[in-house]
mmCIF file of C-alpha atoms in Angstrom:
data_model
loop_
_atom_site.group_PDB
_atom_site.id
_atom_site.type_symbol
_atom_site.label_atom_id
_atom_site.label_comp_id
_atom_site.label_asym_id
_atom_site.label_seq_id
_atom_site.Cartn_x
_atom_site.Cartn_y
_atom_site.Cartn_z
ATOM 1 C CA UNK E 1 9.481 -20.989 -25.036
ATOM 2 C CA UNK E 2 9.147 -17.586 -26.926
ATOM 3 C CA UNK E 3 12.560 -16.019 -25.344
ATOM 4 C CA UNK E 4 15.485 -17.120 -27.137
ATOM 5 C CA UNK E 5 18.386 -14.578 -26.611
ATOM 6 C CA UNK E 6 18.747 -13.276 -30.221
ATOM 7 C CA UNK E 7 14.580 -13.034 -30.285
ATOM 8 C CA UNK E 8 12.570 -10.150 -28.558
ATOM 9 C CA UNK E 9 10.198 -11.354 -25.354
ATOM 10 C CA UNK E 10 6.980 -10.997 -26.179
ATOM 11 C CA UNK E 11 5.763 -12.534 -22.752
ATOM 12 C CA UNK E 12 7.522 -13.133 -19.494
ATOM 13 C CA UNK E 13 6.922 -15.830 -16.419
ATOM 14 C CA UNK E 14 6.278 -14.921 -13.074
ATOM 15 C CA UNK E 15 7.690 -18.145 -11.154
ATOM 16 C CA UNK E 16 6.189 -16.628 -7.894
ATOM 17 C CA UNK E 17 7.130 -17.323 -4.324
ATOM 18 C CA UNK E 18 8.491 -20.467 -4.564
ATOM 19 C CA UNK E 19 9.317 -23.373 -6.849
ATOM 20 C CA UNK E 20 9.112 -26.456 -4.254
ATOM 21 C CA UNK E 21 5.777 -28.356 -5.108
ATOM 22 C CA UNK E 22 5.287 -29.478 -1.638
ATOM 23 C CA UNK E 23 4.618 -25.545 -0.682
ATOM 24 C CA UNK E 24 2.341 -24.959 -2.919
ATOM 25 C CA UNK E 25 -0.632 -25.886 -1.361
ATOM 26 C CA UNK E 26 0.175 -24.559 2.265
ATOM 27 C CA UNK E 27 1.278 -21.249 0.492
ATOM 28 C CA UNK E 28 -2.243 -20.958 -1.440
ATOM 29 C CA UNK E 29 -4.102 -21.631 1.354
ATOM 30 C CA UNK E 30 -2.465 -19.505 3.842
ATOM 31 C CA UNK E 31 -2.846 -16.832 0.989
ATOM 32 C CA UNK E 32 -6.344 -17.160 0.295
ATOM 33 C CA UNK E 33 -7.231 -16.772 4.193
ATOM 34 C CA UNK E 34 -5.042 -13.549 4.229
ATOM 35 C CA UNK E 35 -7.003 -12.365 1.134
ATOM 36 C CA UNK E 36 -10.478 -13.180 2.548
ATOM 37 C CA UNK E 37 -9.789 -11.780 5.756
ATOM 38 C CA UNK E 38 -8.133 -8.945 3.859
ATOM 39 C CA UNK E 39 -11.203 -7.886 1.654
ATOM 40 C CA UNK E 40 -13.654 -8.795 4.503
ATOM 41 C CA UNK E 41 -12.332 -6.340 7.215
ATOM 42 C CA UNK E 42 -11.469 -3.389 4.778
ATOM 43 C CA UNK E 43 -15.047 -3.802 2.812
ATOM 44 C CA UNK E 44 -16.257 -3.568 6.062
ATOM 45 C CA UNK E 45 -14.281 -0.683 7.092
ATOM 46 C CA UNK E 46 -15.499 1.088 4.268
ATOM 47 C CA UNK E 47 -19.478 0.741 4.576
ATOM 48 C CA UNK E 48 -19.089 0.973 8.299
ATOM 49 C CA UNK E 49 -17.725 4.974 7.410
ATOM 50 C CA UNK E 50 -20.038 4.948 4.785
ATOM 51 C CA UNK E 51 -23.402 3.633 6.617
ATOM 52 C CA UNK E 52 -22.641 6.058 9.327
ATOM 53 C CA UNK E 53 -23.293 9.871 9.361
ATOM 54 C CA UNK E 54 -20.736 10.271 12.896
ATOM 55 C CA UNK E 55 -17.777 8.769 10.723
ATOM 56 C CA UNK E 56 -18.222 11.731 8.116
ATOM 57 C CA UNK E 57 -15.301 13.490 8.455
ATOM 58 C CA UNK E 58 -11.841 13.620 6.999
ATOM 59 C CA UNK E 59 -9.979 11.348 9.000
ATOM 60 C CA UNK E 60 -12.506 8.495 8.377
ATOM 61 C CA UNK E 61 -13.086 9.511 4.400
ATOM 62 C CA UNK E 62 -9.290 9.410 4.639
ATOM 63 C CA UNK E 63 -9.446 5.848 6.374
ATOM 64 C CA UNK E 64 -12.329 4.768 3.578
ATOM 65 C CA UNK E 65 -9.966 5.627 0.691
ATOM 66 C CA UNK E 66 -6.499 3.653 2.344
ATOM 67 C CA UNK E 67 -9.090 0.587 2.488
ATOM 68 C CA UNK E 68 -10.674 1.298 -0.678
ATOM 69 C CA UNK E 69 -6.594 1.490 -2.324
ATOM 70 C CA UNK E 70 -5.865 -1.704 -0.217
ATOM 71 C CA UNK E 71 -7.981 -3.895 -1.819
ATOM 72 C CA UNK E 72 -6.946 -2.542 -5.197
ATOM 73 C CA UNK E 73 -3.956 -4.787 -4.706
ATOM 74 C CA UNK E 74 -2.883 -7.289 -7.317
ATOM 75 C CA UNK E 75 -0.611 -8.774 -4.894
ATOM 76 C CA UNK E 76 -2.866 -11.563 -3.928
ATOM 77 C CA UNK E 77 -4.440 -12.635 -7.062
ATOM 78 C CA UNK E 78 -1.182 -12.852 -8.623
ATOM 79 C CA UNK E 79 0.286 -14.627 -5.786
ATOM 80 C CA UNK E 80 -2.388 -16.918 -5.589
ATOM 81 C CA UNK E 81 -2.147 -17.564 -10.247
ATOM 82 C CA UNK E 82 1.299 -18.400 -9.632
ATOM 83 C CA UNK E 83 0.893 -21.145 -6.735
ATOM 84 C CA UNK E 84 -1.739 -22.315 -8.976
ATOM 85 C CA UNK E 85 0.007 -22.895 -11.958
ATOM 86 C CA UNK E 86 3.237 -22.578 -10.786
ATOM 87 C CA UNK E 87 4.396 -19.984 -12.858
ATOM 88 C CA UNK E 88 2.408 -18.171 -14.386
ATOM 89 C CA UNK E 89 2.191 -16.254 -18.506
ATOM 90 C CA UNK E 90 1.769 -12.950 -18.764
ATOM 91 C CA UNK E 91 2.081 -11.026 -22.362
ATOM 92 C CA UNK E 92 4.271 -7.988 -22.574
ATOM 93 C CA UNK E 93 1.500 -5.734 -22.464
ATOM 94 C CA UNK E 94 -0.140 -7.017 -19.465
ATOM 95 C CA UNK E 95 3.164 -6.936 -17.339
ATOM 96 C CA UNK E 96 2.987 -3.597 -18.231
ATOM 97 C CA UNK E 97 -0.062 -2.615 -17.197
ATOM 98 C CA UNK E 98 0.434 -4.740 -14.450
ATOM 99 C CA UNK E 99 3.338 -2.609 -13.275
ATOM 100 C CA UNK E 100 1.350 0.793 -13.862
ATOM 101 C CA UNK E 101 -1.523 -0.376 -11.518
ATOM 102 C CA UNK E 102 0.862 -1.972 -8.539
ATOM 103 C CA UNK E 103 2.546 1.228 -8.396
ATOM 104 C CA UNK E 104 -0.294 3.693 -8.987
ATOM 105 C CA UNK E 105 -1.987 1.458 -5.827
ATOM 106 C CA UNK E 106 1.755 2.021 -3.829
ATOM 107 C CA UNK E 107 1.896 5.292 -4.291
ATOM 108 C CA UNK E 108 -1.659 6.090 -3.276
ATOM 109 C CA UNK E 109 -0.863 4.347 -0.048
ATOM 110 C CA UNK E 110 2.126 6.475 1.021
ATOM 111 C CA UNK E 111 -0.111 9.951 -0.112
ATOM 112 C CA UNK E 112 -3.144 9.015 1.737
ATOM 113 C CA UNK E 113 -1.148 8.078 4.674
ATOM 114 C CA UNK E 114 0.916 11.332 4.509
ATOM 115 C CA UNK E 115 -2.915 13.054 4.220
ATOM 116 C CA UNK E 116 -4.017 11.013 7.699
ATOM 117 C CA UNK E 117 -0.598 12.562 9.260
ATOM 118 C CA UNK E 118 -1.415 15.988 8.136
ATOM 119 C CA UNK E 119 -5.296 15.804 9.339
ATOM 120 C CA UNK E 120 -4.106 14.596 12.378
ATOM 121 C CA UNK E 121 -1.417 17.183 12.730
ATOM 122 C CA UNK E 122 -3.943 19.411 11.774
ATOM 123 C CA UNK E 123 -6.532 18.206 14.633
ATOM 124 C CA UNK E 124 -4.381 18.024 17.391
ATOM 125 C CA UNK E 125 -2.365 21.322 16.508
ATOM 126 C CA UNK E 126 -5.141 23.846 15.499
ATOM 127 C CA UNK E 127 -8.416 22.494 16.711
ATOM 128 C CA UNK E 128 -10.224 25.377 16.703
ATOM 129 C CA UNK E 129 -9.169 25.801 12.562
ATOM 130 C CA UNK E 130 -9.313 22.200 11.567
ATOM 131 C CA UNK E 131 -12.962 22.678 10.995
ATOM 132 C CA UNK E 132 -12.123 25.417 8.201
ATOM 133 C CA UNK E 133 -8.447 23.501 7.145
ATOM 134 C CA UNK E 134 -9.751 19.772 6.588
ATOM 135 C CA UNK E 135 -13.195 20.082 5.522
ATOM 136 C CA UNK E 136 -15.535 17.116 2.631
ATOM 137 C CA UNK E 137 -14.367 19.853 -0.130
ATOM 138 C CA UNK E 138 -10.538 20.185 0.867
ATOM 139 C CA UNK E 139 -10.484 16.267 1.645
ATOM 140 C CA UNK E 140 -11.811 15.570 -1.980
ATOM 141 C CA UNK E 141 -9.605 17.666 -4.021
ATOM 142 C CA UNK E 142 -6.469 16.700 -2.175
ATOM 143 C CA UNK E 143 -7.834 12.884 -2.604
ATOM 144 C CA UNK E 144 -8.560 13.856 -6.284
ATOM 145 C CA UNK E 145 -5.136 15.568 -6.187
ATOM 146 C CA UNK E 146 -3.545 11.814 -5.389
ATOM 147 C CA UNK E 147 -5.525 10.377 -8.201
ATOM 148 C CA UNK E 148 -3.600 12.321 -10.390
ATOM 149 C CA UNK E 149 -0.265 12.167 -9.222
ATOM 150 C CA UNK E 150 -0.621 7.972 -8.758
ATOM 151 C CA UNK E 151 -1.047 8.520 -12.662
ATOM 152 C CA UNK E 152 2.622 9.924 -12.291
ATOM 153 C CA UNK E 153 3.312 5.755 -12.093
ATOM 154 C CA UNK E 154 3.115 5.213 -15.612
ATOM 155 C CA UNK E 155 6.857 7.204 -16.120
ATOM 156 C CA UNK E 156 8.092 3.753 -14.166
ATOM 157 C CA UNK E 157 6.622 1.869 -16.746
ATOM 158 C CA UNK E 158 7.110 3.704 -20.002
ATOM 159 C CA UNK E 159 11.326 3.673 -19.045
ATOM 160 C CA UNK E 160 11.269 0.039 -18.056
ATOM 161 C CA UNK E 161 8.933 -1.353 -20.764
ATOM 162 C CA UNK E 162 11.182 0.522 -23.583
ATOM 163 C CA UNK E 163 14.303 -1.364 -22.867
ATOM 164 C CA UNK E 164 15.218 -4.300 -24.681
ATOM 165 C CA UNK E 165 14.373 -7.745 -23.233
ATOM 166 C CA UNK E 166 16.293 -10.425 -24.559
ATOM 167 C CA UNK E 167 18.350 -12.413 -21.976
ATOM 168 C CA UNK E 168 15.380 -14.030 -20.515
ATOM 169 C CA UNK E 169 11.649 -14.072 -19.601
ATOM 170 C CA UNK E 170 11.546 -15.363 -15.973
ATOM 171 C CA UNK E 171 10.569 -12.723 -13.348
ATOM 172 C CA UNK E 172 11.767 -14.273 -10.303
ATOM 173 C CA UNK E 173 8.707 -12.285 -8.142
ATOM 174 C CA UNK E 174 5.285 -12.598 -7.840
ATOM 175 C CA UNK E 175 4.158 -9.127 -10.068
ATOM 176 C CA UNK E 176 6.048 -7.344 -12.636
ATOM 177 C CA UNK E 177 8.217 -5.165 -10.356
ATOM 178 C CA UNK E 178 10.943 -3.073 -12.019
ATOM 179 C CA UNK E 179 13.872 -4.121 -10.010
ATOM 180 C CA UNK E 180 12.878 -7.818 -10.837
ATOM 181 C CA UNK E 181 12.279 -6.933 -14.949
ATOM 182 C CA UNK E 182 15.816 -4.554 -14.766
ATOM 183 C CA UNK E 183 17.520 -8.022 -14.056
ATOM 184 C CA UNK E 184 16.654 -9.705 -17.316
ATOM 185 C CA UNK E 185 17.732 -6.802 -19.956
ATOM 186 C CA UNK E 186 21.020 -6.811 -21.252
ATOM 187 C CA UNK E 187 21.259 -3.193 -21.806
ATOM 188 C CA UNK E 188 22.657 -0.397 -19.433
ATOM 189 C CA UNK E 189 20.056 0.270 -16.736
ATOM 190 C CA UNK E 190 21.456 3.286 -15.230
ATOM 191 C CA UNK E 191 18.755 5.400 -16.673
ATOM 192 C CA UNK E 192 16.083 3.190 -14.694
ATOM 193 C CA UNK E 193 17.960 2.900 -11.845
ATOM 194 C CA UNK E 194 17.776 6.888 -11.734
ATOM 195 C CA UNK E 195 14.140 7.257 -12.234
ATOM 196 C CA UNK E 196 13.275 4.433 -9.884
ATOM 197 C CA UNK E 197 15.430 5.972 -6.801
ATOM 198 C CA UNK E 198 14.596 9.815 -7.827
ATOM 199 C CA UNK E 199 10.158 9.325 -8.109
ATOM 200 C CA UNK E 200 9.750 5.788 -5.633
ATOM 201 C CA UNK E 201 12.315 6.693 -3.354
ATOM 202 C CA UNK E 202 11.853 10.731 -3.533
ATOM 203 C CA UNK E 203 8.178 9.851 -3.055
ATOM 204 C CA UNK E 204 9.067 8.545 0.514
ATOM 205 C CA UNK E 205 11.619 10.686 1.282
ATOM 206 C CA UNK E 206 9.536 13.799 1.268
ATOM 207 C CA UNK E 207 6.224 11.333 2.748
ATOM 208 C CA UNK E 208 8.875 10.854 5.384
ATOM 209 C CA UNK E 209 9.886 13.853 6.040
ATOM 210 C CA UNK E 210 6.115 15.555 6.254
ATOM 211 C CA UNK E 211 4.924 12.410 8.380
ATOM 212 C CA UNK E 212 8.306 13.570 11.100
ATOM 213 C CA UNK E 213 7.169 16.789 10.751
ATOM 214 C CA UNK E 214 3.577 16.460 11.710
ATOM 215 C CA UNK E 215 4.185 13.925 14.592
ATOM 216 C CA UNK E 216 7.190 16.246 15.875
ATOM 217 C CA UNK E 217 4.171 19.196 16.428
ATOM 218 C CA UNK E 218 2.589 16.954 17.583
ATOM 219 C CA UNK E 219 4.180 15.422 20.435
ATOM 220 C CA UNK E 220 5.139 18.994 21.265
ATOM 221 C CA UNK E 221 1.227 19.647 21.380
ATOM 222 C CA UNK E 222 0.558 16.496 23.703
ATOM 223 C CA UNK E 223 3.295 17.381 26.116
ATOM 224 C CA UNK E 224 1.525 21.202 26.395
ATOM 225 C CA UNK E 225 -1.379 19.405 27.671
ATOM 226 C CA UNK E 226 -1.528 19.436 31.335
ATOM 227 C CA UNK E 227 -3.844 16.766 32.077
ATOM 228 C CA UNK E 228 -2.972 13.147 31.844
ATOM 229 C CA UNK E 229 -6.266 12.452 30.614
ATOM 230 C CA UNK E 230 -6.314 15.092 27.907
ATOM 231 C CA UNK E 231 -2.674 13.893 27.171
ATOM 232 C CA UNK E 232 -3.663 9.487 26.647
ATOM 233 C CA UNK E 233 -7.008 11.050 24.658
ATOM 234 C CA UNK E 234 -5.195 12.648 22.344
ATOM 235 C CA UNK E 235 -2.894 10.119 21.886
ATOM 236 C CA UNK E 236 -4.761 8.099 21.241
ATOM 237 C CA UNK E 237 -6.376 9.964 18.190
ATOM 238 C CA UNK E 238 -2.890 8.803 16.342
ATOM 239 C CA UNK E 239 -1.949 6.007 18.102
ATOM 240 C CA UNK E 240 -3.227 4.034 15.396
ATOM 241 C CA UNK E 241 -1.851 5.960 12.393
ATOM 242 C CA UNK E 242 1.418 6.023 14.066
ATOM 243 C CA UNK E 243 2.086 2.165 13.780
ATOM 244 C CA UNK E 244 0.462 2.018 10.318
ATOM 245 C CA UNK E 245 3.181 4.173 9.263
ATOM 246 C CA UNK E 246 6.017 2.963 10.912
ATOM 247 C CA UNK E 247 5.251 -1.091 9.184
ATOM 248 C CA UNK E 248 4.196 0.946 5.839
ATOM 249 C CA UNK E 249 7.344 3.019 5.498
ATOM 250 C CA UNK E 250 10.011 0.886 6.868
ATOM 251 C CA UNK E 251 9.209 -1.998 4.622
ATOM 252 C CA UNK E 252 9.139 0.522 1.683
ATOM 253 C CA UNK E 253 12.520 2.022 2.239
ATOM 254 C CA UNK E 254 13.763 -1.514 2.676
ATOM 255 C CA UNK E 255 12.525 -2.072 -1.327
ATOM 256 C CA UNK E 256 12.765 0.905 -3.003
ATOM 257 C CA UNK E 257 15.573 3.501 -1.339
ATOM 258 C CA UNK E 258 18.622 1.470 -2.678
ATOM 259 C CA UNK E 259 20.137 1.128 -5.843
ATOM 260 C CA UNK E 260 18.764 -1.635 -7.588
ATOM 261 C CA UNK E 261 22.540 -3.489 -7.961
ATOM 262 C CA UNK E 262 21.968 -4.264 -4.431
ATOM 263 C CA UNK E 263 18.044 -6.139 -4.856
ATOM 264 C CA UNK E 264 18.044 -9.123 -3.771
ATOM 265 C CA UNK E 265 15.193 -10.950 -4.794
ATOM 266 C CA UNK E 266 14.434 -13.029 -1.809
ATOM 267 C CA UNK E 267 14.072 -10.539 0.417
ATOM 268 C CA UNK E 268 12.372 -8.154 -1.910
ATOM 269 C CA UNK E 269 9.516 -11.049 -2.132
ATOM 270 C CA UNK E 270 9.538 -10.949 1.455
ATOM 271 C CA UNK E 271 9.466 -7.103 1.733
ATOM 272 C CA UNK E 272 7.141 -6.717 -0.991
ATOM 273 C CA UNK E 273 4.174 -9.285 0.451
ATOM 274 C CA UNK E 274 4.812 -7.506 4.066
ATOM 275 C CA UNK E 275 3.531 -4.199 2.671
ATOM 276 C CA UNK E 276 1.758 -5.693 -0.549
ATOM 277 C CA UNK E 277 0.003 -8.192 1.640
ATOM 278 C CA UNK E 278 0.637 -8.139 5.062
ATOM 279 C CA UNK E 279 0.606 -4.620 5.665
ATOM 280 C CA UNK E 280 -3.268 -4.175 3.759
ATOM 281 C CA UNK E 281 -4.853 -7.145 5.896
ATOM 282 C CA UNK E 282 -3.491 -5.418 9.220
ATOM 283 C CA UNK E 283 -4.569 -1.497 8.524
ATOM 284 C CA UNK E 284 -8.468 -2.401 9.436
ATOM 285 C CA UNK E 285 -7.730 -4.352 12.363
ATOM 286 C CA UNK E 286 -4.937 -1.840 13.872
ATOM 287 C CA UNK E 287 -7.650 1.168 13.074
ATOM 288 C CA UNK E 288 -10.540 -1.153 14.257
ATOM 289 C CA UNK E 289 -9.562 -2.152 18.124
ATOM 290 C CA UNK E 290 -7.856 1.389 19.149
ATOM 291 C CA UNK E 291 -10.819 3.741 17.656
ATOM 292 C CA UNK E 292 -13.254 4.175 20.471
ATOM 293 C CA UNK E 293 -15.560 5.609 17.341
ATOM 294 C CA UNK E 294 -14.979 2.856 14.994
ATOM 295 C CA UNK E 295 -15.931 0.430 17.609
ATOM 296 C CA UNK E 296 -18.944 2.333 18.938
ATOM 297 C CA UNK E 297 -20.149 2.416 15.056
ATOM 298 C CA UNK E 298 -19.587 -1.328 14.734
ATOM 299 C CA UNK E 299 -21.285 -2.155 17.949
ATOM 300 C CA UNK E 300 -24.398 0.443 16.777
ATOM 301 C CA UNK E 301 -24.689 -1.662 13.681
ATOM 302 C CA UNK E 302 -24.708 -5.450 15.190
ATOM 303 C CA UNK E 303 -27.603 -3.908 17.785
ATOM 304 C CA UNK E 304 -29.403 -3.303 14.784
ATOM 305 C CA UNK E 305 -28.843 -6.520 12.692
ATOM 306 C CA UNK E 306 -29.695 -8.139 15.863
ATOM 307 C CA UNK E 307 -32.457 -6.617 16.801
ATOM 308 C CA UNK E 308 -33.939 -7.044 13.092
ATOM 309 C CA UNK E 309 -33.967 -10.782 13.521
#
C-alpha cells in the first residue's frame, strides 16, 4: 500500500459501488446493459440528426451535442473497472484528469440544456425572429462558447489536486469526485468547499434561474394561444425538454448545492449514477417517443434499410 499517513499518496483506490462480492456480478451486468443501451440510442440520435437534412436546425444540433456530451461519460467505464476488479488503481495524475473531464462533461450538460431552454423560449416566444436569433452560425459559437467555459472545470481540479493527501487513499465513489477526495486530506478544506459551492453550484443556480425564466414566457405564450390545438402543439415542442430538465437539475442540486460537511457518500453514489448514468441512457428515449419529427426521421430511415434488402 503506497499511503502511509506520514508518506504523500501518489495513487488512490476507487472501491466503487459496493464491496459485497455477491453484487458484483448483477451490478456489472445490469451496468453494461445500461451502457449499451446508453451508447446505442444516443449514437443513434446523433446520425439520425446528422443523416437528415429536416433535423438541421438548432434545436436538433442542440439535441446532437447533449448526446454527443452524454456518451463522453466516464461514469460507466469506471463503474464497470471497479466491479471488475473490485477496486480499482488510479495514479495521482489520472484522478486528476479524471476529475477535469467528469466535470468539463457535467457542466456541458447543464449549458447545452440551458441553450435547448433558450431556443425553445426563443421559438415559441418570437417565431417570426427565431429564424434571425437561433440560426447554424449563432448555434455554433454559443456551442463553441460552452467548449470554453467546460474548460473553466480545471479550477475544480487545480484547488483539490494541490492539497495535501495523506490520511488515506480510498475514494469511497466510483470517479474521482471532489467531495469524495476532500474527505481524505487532513488539511482545512474551506477554500474547496468555497470554490466547489460558488462555480458547481453558481453554475446551476443561474442554469436554473434562465431555464424558470424561459419556461415562465413560455407558459404565458401557450396560454395566449386560443386554440386548444395550437396550445397541445406547442406544448408539445418542450414537453420533452421540460422533463429532461427537471431529472437533470434536481439530482444536481441534490450533489452539488450543499456544503460538502453534509456529503454523504451513499447517497451521492446514488445521486451521482442517476444523472451520471441514469439520466444519459433516458435523454434519447424521452426526446425519441414525444418528437413527432424524430420519429418521422427514424421511420424514413427503416423504409429505406428495408427497402434496400
Amino acid at each position: 500500500m503506497p499511503t502511509v499517513n506520514s508518506t504523500r499518496v501518489i495513487e488512490f483506490i476507487l472501491l466503487g459501488l459496493t464491496e459485497d462480492p455477491e453484487m458484483q456480478v448483477p451490478l456489472f451486468c445490469f451496468f453494461l446493459l445500461v451502457y449499451i443501451i446508453t451508447l446505442l440510442c444516443n449514437i443513434g440520435i446523433m446520425v439520425l440528426i446528422i443523416m437528415n437534412h429536416i433535423l438541421h436546425s438548432p434545436m436538433y444540433i442542440l439535441l446532437c451535442s447533449l448526446a454527443f456530451v452524454d456518451i463522453s461519460s466516464v461514469a460507466v467505464p469506471n463503474i464497470l473497472a471497479t466491479l471488475l476488479w473490485m477496486g480499482r488503481k488510479i495514479s495521482f495524475t489520472g484522478c486528476a484528469i479524471q476529475m477535469f473531464v467528469s466535470y468539463v462533461v457535467g457542466t456541458s450538460d447543464v449549458c447545452v440544456i440551458a441553450l435547448m431552454a433558450y431556443d425553445r423560449y426563443t421559438a415559441i416566444c418570437n417565431p417570426l425572429l427565431y429564424p434571425v436569433i437561433m440560426n447554424y452560425t449563432t448555434c455554433l459559437y454559443l456551442l463553441v462558447g460552452v467548449g470554453v467555459f467546460a474548460v473553466s472545470s480545471l479550477t475544480h481540479a487545480v484547488f483539490t489536486f494541490t492539497l495535501p493527501f495523506c490520511k488515506d487513499n480510498k475514494i469511497s465513489h466510483f470517479f474521482c469526485d471532489v467531495p469524495a477526495l476532500l474527505k481524505l486530506t487532513g488539511s482545512d478544506t474551506t477554500i474547496n468547499e468555497v470554490v466547489l459551492i460558488s462555480l458547481a453550484g453558481g453554475l446551476i443556480v443561474i442554469s436554473l434561474i434562465i431555464i424558470l425564466l424561459t419556461y415562465v414566457c413560455i407558459v404565458s405564450a401557450i396560454l395566449g394561444i386560443s386554440s386548444s390545438e395550437g396550445r397541445k402543439k406547442t406544448v408539445s415542442t418542450c414537453s420533452s425538454h421540460f422533463v429532461c430538465v427537471t431529472l437533470f437539475f434536481s439530482t444536481l442540486v441534490f450533489m452539488y448545492a450543499k456544503p460538502t460537511a453534509s456529503h454523504s457518500m451513499a447517497n451521492d453514489n446514488v445521486a451521482s449514477i442517476f444523472y451520471m448514468v441514469i439520466i444519459p441512457m433516458l435523454n434519447p428515449l424521452i426526446y425519441s417517443f414525444r418528437n413527432q419529427e424524430i420519429k418521422q426521421a427514424l421511420r424514413k430511415g427503416l423504409g429505406k434499410t428495408s427497402a434496400s434488402k
